[in-house]
Tab-separated table of C-alpha atoms and ligand atoms in Angstrom:
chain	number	residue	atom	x	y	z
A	1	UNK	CA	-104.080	-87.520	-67.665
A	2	UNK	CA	-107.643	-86.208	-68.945
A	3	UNK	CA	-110.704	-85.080	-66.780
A	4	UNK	CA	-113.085	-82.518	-67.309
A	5	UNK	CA	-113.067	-80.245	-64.196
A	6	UNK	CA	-109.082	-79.759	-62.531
A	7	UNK	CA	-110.456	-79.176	-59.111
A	8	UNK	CA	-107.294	-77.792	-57.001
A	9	UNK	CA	-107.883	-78.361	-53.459
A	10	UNK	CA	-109.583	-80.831	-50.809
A	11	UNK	CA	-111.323	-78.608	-48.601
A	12	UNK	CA	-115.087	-77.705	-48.391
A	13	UNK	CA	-115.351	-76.028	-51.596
A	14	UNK	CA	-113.355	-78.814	-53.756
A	15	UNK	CA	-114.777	-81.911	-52.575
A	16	UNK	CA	-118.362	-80.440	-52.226
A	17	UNK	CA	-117.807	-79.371	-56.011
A	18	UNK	CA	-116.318	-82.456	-57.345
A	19	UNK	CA	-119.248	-84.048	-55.512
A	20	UNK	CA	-121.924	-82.002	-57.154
A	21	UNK	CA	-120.292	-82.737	-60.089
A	22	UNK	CA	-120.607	-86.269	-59.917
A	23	UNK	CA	-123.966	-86.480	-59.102
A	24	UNK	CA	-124.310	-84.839	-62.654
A	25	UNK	CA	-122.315	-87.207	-64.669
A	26	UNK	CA	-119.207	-84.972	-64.866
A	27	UNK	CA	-115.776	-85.985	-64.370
A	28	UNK	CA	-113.426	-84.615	-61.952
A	29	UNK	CA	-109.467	-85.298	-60.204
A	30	UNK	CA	-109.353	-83.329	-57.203
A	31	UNK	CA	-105.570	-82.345	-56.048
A	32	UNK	CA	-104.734	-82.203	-52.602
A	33	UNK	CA	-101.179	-80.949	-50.939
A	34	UNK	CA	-102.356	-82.465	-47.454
A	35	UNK	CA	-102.754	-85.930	-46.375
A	36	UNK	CA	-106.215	-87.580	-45.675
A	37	UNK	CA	-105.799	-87.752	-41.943
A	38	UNK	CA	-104.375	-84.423	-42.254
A	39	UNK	CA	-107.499	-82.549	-43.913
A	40	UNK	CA	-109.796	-84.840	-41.665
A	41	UNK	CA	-108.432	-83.470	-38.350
A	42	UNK	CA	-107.930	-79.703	-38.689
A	43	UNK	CA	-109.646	-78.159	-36.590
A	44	UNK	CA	-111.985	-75.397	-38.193
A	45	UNK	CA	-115.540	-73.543	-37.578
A	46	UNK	CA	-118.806	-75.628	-37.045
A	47	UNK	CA	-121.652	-73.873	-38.342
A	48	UNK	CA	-123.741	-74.981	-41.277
A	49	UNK	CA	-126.631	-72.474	-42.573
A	50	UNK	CA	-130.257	-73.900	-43.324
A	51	UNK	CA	-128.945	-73.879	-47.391
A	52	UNK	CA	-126.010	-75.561	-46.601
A	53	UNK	CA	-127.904	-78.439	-44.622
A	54	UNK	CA	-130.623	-78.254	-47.104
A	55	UNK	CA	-127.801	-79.177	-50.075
A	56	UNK	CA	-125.661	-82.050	-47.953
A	57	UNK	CA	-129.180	-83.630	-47.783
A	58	UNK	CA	-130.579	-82.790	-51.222
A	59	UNK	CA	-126.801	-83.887	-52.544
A	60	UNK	CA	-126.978	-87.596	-50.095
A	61	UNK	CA	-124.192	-86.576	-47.713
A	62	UNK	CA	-126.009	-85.509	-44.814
A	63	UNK	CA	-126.804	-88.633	-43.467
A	64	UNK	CA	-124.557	-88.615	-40.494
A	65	UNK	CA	-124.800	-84.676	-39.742
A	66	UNK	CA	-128.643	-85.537	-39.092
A	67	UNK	CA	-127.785	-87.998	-36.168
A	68	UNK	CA	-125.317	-85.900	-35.097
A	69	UNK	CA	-125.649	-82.502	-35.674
A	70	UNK	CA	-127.133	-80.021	-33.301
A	71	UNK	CA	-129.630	-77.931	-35.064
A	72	UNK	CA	-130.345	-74.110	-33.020
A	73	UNK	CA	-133.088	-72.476	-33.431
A	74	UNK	CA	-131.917	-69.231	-31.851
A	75	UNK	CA	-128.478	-67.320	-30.717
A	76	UNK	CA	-128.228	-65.284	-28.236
A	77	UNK	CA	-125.945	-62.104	-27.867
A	78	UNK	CA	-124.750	-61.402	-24.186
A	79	UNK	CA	-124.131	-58.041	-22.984
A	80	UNK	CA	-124.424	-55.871	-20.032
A	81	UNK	CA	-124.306	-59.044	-18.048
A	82	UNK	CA	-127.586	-60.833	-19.483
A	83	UNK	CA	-128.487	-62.846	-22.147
A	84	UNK	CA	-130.704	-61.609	-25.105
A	85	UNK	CA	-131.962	-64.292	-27.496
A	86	UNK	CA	-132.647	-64.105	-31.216
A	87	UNK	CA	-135.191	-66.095	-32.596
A	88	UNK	CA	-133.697	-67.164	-35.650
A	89	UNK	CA	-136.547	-69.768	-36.537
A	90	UNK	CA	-139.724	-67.650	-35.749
A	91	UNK	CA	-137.865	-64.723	-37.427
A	92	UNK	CA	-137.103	-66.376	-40.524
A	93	UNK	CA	-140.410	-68.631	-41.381
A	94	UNK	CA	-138.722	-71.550	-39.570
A	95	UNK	CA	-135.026	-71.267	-40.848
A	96	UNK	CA	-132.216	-72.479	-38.263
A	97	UNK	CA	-128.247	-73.189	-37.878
A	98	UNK	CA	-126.929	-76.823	-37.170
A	99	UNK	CA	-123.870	-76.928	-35.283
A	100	UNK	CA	-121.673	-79.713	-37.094
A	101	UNK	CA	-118.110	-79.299	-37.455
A	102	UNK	CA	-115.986	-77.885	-40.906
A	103	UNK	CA	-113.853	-81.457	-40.259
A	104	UNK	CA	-116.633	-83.887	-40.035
A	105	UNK	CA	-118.038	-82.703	-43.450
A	106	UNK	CA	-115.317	-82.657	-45.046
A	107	UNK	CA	-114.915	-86.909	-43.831
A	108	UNK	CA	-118.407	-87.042	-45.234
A	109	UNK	CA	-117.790	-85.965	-48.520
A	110	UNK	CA	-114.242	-87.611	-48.821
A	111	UNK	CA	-116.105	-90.638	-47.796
A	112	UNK	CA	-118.563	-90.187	-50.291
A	113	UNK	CA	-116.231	-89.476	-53.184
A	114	UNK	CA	-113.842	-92.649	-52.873
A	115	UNK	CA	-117.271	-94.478	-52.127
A	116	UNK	CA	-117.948	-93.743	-55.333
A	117	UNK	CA	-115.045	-94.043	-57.206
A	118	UNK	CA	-113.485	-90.668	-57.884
A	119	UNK	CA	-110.161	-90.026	-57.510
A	120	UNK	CA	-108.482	-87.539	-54.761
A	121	UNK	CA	-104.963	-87.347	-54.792
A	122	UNK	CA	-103.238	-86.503	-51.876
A	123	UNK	CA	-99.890	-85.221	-51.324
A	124	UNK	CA	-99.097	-84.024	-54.245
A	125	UNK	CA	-96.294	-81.021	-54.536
A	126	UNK	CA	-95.592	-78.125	-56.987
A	127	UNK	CA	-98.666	-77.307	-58.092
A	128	UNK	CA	-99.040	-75.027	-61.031
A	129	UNK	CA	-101.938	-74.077	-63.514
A	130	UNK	CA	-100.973	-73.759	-67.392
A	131	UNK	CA	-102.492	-72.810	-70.585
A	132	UNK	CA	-105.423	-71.261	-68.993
A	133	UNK	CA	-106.524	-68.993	-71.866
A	134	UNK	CA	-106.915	-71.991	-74.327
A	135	UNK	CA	-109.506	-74.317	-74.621
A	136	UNK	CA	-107.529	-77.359	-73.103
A	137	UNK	CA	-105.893	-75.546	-69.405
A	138	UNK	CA	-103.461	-78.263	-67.804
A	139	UNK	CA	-102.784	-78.512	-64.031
A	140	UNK	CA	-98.728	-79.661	-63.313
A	141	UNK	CA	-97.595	-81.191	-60.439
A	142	UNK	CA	-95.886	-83.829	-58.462
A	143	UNK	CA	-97.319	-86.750	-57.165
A	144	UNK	CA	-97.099	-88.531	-53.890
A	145	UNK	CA	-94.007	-90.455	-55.467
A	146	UNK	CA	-92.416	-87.468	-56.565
A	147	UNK	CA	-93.511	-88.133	-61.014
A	148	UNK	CA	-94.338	-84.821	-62.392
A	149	UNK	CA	-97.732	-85.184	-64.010
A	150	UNK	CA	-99.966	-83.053	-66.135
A	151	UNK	CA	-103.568	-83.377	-65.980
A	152	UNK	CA	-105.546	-81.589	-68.912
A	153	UNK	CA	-109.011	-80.217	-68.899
A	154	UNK	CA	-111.911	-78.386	-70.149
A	155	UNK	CA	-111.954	-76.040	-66.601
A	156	UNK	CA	-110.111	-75.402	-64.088
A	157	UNK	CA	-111.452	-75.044	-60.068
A	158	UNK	CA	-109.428	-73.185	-57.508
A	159	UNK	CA	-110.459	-74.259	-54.650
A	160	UNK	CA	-106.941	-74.327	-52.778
A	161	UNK	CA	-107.703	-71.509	-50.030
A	162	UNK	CA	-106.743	-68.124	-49.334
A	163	UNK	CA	-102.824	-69.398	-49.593
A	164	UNK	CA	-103.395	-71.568	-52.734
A	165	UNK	CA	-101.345	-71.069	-55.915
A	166	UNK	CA	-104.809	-70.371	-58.349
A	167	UNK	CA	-105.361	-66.733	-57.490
A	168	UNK	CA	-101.973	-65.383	-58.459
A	169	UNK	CA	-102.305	-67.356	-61.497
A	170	UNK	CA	-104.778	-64.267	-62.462
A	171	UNK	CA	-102.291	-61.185	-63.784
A	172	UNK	CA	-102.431	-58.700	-61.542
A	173	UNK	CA	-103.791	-56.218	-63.931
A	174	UNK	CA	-107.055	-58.378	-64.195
A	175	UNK	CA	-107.737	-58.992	-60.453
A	176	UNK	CA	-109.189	-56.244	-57.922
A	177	UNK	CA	-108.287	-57.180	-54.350
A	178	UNK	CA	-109.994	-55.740	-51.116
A	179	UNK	CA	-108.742	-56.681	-48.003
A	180	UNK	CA	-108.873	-55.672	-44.961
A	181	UNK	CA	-107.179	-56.895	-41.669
A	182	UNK	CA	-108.829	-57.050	-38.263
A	183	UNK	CA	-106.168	-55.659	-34.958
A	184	UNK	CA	-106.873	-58.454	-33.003
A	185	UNK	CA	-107.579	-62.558	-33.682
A	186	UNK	CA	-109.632	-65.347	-31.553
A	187	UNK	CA	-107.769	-67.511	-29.288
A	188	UNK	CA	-109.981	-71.017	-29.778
A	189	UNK	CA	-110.393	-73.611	-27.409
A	190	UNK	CA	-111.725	-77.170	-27.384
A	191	UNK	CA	-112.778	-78.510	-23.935
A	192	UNK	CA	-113.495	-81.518	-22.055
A	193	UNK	CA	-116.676	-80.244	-20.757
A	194	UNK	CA	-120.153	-80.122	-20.596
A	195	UNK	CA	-122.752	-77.373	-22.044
A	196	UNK	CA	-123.374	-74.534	-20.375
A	197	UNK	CA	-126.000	-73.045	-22.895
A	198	UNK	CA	-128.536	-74.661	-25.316
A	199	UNK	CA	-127.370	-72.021	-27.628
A	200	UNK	CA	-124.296	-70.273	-29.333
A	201	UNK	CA	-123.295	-66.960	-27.163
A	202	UNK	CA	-122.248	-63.855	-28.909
A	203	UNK	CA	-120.663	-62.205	-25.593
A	204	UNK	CA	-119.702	-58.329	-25.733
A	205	UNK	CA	-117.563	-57.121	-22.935
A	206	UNK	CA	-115.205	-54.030	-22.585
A	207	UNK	CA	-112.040	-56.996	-22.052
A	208	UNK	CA	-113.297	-58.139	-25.365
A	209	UNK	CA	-114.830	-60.720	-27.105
A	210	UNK	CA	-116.000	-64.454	-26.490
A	211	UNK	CA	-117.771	-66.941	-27.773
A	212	UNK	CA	-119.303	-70.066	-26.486
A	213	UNK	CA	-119.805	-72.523	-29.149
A	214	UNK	CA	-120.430	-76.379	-28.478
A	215	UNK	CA	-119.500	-79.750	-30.540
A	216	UNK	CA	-121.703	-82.225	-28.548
A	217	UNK	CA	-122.398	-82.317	-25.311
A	218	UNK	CA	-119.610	-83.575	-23.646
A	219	UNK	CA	-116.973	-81.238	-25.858
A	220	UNK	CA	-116.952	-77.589	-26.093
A	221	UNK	CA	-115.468	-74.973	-28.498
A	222	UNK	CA	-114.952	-71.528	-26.690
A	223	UNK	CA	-113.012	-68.612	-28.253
A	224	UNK	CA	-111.762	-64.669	-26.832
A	225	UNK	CA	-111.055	-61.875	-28.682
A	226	UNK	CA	-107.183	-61.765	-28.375
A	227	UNK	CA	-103.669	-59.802	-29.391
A	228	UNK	CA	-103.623	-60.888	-33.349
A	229	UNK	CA	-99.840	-61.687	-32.207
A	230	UNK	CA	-100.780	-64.079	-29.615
A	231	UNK	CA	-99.410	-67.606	-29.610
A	232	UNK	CA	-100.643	-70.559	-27.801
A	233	UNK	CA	-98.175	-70.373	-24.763
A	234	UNK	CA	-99.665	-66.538	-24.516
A	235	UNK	CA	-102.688	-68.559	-23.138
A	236	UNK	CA	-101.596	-70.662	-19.976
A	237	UNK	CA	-105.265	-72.857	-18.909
A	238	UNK	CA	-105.341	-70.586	-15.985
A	239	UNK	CA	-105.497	-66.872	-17.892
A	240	UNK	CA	-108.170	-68.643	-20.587
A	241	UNK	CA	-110.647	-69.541	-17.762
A	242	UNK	CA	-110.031	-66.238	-15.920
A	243	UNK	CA	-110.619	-64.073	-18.957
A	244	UNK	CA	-113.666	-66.309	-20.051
A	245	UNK	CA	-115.240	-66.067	-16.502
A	246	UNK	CA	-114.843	-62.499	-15.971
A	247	UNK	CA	-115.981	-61.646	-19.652
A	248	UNK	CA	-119.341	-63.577	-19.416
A	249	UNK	CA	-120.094	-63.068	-15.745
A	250	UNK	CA	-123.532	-60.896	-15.511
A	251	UNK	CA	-126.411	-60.761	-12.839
A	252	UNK	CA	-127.895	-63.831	-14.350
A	253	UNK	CA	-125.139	-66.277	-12.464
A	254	UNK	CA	-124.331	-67.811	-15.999
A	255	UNK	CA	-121.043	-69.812	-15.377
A	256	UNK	CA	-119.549	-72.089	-17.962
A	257	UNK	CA	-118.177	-75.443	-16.996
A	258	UNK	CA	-114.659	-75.731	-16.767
A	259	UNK	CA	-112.795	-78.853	-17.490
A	260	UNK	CA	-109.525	-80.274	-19.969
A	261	UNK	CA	-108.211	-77.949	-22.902
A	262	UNK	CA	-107.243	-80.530	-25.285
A	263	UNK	CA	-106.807	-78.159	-28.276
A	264	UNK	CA	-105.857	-74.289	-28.556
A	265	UNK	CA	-105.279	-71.819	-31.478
A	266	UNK	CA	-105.355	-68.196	-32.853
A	267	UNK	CA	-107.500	-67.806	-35.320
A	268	UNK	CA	-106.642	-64.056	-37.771
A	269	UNK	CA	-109.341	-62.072	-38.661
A	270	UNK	CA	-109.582	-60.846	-42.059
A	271	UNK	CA	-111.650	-59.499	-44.622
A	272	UNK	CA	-110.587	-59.924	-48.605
A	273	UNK	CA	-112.453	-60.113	-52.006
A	274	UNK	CA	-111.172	-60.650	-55.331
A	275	UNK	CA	-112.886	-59.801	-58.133
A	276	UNK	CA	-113.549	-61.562	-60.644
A	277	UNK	CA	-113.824	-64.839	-59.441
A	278	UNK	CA	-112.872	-66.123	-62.623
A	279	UNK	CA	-110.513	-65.581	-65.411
A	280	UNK	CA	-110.605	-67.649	-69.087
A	281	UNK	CA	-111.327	-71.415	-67.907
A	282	UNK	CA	-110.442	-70.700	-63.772
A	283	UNK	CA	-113.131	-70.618	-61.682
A	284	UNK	CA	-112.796	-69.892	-58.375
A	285	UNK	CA	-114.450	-70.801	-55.375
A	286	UNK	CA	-114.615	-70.559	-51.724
A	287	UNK	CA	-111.293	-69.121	-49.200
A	288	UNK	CA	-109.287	-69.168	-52.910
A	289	UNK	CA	-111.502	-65.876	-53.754
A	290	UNK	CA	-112.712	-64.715	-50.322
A	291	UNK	CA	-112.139	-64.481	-46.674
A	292	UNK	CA	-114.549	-63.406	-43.729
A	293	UNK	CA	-113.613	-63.092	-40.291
A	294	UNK	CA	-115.343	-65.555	-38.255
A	295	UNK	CA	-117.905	-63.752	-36.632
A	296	UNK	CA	-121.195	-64.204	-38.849
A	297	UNK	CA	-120.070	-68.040	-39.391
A	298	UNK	CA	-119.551	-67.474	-43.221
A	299	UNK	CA	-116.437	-69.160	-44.558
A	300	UNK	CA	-118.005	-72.507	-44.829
A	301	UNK	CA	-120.981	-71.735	-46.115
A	302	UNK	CA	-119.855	-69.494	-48.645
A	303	UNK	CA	-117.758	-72.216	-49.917
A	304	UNK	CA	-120.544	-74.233	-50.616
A	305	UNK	CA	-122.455	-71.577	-51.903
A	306	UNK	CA	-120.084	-70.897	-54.432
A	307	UNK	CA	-119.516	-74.312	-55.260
A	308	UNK	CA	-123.327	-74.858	-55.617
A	309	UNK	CA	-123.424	-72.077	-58.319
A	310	UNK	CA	-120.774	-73.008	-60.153
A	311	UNK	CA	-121.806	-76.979	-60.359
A	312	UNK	CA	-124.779	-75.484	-62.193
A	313	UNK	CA	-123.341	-73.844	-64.425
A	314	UNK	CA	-120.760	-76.641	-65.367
A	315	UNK	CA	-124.050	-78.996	-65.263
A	316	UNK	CA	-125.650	-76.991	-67.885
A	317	UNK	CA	-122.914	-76.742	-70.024
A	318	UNK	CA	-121.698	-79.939	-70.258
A	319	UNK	CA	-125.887	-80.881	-70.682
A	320	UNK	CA	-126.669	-77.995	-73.411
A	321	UNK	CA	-123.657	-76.517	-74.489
A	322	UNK	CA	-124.685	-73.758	-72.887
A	323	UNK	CA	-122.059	-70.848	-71.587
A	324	UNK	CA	-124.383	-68.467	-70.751
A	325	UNK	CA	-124.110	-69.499	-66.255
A	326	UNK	CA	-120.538	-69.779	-66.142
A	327	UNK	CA	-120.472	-66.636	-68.068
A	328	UNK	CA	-121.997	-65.008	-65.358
A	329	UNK	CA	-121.134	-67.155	-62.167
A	330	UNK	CA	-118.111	-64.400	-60.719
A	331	UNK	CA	-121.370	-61.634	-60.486
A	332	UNK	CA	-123.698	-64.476	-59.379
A	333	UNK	CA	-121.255	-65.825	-56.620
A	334	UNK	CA	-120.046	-62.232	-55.570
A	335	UNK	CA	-123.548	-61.027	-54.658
A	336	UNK	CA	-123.833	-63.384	-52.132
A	337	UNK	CA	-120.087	-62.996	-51.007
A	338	UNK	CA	-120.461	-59.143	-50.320
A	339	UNK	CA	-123.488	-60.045	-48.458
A	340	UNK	CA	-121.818	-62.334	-46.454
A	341	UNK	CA	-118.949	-59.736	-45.818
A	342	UNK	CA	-120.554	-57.188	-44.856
A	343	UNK	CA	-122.890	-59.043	-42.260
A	344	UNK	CA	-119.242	-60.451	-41.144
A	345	UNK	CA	-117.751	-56.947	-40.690
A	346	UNK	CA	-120.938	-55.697	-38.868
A	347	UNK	CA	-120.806	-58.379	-36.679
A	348	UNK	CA	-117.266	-57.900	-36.195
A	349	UNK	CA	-117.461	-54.254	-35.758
A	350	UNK	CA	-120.545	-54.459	-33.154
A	351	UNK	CA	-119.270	-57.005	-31.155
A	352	UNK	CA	-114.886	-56.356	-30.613
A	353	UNK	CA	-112.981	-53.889	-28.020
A	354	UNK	CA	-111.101	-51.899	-30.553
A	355	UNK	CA	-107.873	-50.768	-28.610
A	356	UNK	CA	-108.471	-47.187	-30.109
A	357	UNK	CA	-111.994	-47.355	-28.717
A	358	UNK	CA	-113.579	-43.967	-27.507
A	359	UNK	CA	-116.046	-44.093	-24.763
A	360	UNK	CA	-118.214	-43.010	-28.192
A	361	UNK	CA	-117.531	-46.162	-29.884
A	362	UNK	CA	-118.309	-48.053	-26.354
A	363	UNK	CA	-122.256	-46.713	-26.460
A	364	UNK	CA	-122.663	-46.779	-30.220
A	365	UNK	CA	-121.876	-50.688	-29.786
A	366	UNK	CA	-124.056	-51.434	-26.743
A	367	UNK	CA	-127.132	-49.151	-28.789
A	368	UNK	CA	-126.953	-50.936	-31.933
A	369	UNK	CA	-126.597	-54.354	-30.009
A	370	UNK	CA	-129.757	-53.175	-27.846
A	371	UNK	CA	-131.572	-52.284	-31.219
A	372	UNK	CA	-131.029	-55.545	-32.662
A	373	UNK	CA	-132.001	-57.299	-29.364
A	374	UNK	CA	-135.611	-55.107	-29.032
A	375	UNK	CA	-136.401	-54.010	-32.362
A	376	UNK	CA	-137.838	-56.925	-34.528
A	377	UNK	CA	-137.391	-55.996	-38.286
A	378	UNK	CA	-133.379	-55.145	-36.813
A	379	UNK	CA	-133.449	-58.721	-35.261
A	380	UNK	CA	-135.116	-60.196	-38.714
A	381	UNK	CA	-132.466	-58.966	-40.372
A	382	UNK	CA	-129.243	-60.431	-37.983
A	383	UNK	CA	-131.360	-63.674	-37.964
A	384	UNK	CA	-132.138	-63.784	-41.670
A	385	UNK	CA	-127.887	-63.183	-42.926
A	386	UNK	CA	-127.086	-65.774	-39.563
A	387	UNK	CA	-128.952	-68.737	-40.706
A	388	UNK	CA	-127.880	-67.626	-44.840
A	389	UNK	CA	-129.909	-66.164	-47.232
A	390	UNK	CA	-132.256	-68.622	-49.961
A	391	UNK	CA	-130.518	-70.121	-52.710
A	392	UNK	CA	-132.993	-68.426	-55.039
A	393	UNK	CA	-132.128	-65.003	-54.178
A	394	UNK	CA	-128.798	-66.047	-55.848
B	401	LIG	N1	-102.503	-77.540	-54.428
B	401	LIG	C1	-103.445	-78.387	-53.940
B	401	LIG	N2	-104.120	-78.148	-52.796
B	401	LIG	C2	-103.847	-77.024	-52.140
B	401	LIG	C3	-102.885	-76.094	-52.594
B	401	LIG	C4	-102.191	-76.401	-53.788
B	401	LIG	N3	-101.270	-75.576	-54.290
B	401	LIG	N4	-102.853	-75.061	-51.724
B	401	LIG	C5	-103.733	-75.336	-50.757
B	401	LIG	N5	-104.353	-76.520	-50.996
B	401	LIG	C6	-105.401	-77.179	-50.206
B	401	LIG	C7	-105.284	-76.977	-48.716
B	401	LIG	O1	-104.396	-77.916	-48.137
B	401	LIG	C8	-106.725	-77.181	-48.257
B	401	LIG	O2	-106.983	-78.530	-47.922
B	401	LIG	O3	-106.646	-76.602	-50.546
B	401	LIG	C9	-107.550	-76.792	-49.461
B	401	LIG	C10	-108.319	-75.501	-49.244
B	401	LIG	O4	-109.271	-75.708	-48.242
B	401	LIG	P1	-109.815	-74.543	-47.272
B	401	LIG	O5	-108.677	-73.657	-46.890
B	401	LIG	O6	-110.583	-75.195	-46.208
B	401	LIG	O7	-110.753	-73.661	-48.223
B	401	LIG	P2	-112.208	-73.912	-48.821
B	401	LIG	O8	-112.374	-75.292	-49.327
B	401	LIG	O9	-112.438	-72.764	-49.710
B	401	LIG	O10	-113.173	-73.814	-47.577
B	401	LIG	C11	-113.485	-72.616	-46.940
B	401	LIG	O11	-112.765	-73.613	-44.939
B	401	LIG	O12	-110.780	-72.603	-44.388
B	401	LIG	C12	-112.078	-72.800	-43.994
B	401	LIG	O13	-112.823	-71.013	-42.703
B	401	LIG	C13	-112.740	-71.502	-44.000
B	401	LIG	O14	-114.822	-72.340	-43.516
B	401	LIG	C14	-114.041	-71.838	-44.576
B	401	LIG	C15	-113.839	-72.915	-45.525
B	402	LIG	C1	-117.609	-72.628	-33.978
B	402	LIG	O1	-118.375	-73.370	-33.370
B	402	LIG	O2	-116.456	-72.981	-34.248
B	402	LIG	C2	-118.044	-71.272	-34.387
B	402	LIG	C3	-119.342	-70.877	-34.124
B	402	LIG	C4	-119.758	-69.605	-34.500
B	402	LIG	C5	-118.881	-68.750	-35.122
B	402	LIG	C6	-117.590	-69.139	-35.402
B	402	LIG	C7	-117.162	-70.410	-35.022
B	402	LIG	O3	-119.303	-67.497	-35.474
């Protein structure tokens, strides 16, 4: 087999790329361990920035996350029992958030791929990457019925997650790794419910953590800060609504609905880089070459971001001849990544009990989180990383 672009992986970043990549004219066979249903139903985050909308539209695969995506115009971080809003549109020249979930885009785009003709294959096994420092790199693996198949081409796109096989295909020597692992994780919920809130809340608490996130308006995604050891059974219906009540309780009288947990899960919360996100004719993009914890809503959209960049690049080579973008797309991509990370950590850092926690670290956290809430050029600059930064400050 022959294509242009190898594109290892059907998540976000694979099938957004092999879309953007179509739309150009360029060939692509995306490879996919998973099954269809598989990919389509795992549950994941649900927040797309205003660039990420803005390029499902521009790229004709947002027509179903307009009818049913919730756009938010503000957030609002809860603390000391009340809620403070940030005005994420009015602070941003009329930037927002839609709330649309990781699993229905990615049925979007695999919709709009075999729509169109290009090929996914699922279930394949054994994946490995080959020849990648000459001009033709080959991807082997097994297919669904077990052949052993080579595909050969001009590039080569990790996009197979933070577990994928296309990272350590980089030698050590060549690849610079920062990581850094959070000492707790998010115990996520979906409920049978309705909304409590218009708006995501950000809560802050001493007990830790929580979240209140939405999916429509009859199903609702909560989360708590939690042991990073925790399992599901750790979390019996009762202790979930307990801890949730007593965590977001305040003078206001906010109280969220209760109602069936149909889904739960702990989510880990890590940081990690690798650098460079490319080596010879491997490019990589999205969870393959970074992780964020889940805090400032970033995995997703850095996935596209990346993928964005790098269909470029491939666009203008393939147009001109032209090397001179995917020359340069690991220091393009990882000036938005360490953005993205750091607003992540911050996030992370201002808003979690830390079990070694000094009384200290207790009224440093509830000052900054005041400062953002009061001062305006500190809540510009929450609002401006939280709904992404412009594409052409890339
Ligand atoms: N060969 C082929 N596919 C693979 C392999 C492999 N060896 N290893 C993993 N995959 C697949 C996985 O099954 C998964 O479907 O690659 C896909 C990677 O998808 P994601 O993990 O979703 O990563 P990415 O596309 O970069 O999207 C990042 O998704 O994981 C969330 O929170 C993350 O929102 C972020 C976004
Ligand atoms: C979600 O809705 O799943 C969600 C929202 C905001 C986050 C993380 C996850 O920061």
């Amino acid at each position: 087999m022959r294509t242009q672009v190898g594109i290892i992986g059907a998540g976000p970043a694979g099938l957004l790329l092999a879309h953007l990549l179509q739309l150009r004219g360029i060939e692509s066979v995306v490879l996919e361990t998973r099954s269809r249903e598989d990919i389509e139903a795992t549950i994941r985050a649900g927040v797309l920035e205003q660039g990420t909308v803005d390029l499902l539209n521009e790229s004709d695969v947002g027509e179903r996350m307009r009818r049913e995506g919730m756009r938010h115009e503000g957030v609002i971080l809860r603390f000391g029992g009340e809620n403070h809003r940030i005005r994420l549109s009015e602070l941003t020249g009329g930037r927002a958030i839609t709330v649309y979930a990781q699993h229905e885009v990615i049925r979007d785009l695999v919709k709009a791929r075999l729509d169109r003709g290009g090929p996914i294959l699922f279930e394949v096994k054994d994946v490995s990457v080959l020849d990648l420092d000459t001009k033709l790199p080959k991807i082997r693996f097994h297919d669904r019925d077990g052949a052993v198949q080579e595909l050969a081409c001009d590039y080569i796109a990790g996009c197979d997650g933070f577990h994928g096989v296309s990272r350590p295909t980089i030698p050590s020597r060549l690849r610079k790794e920062f990581t850094r692992v959070y000492p707790f994780g998010w115990f996520g919920i979906l409920v049978e419910a309705p909304s409590a809130t218009e708006e995501l809340i950000y809560a802050y608490h001493e007990r830790g953590f929580s979240l209140v996130s939405t999916r429509s308006p009859k199903i609702q995604r909560l989360y708590l800060q939690c042991d990073p050891n925790d399992v599901p059974d750790s979390w019996p219906d009762a202790r979930i609504w307990e801890e949730l009540h007593t965590r977001l309780a305040g003078s206001d009288g906010f109280r969220l609905a209760e109602g069936r947990i149909f889904q739960k899960g702990v989510i880990a919360m890590r940081s990690f880089v690798v650098e460079p996100m490319r080596h010879g004719r491997l490019f990589l993009a999205g969870d393959a070459a970074h992780i964020v914890p889940p805090t400032g809503a970033k995995g997703l959209n850095l996935a596209a971001a990346d993928v964005r960049i790098l269909a470029q690049a491939l666009g203008e080579f393939y147009a001109s001849g032209r090397k001179e973008l995917l020359e340069s797309y690991s220091e393009t991509a990882l000036r938005r990544v360490w953005r993205a990370e750091h607003f992540s950590w911050w996030m992370t850092s201002m808003l979690h009990h830390f079990h070694d926690e000094s009384p200290f670290h207790h009224r440093l956290q509830l000052s900054q989180l005041r400062n953002v809430t009061e001062s305006r050029a500190a809540a510009t600059m929450l609002a401006e990383n939280y709904v992404g930064l412009p594409f052409d400050k890339d």
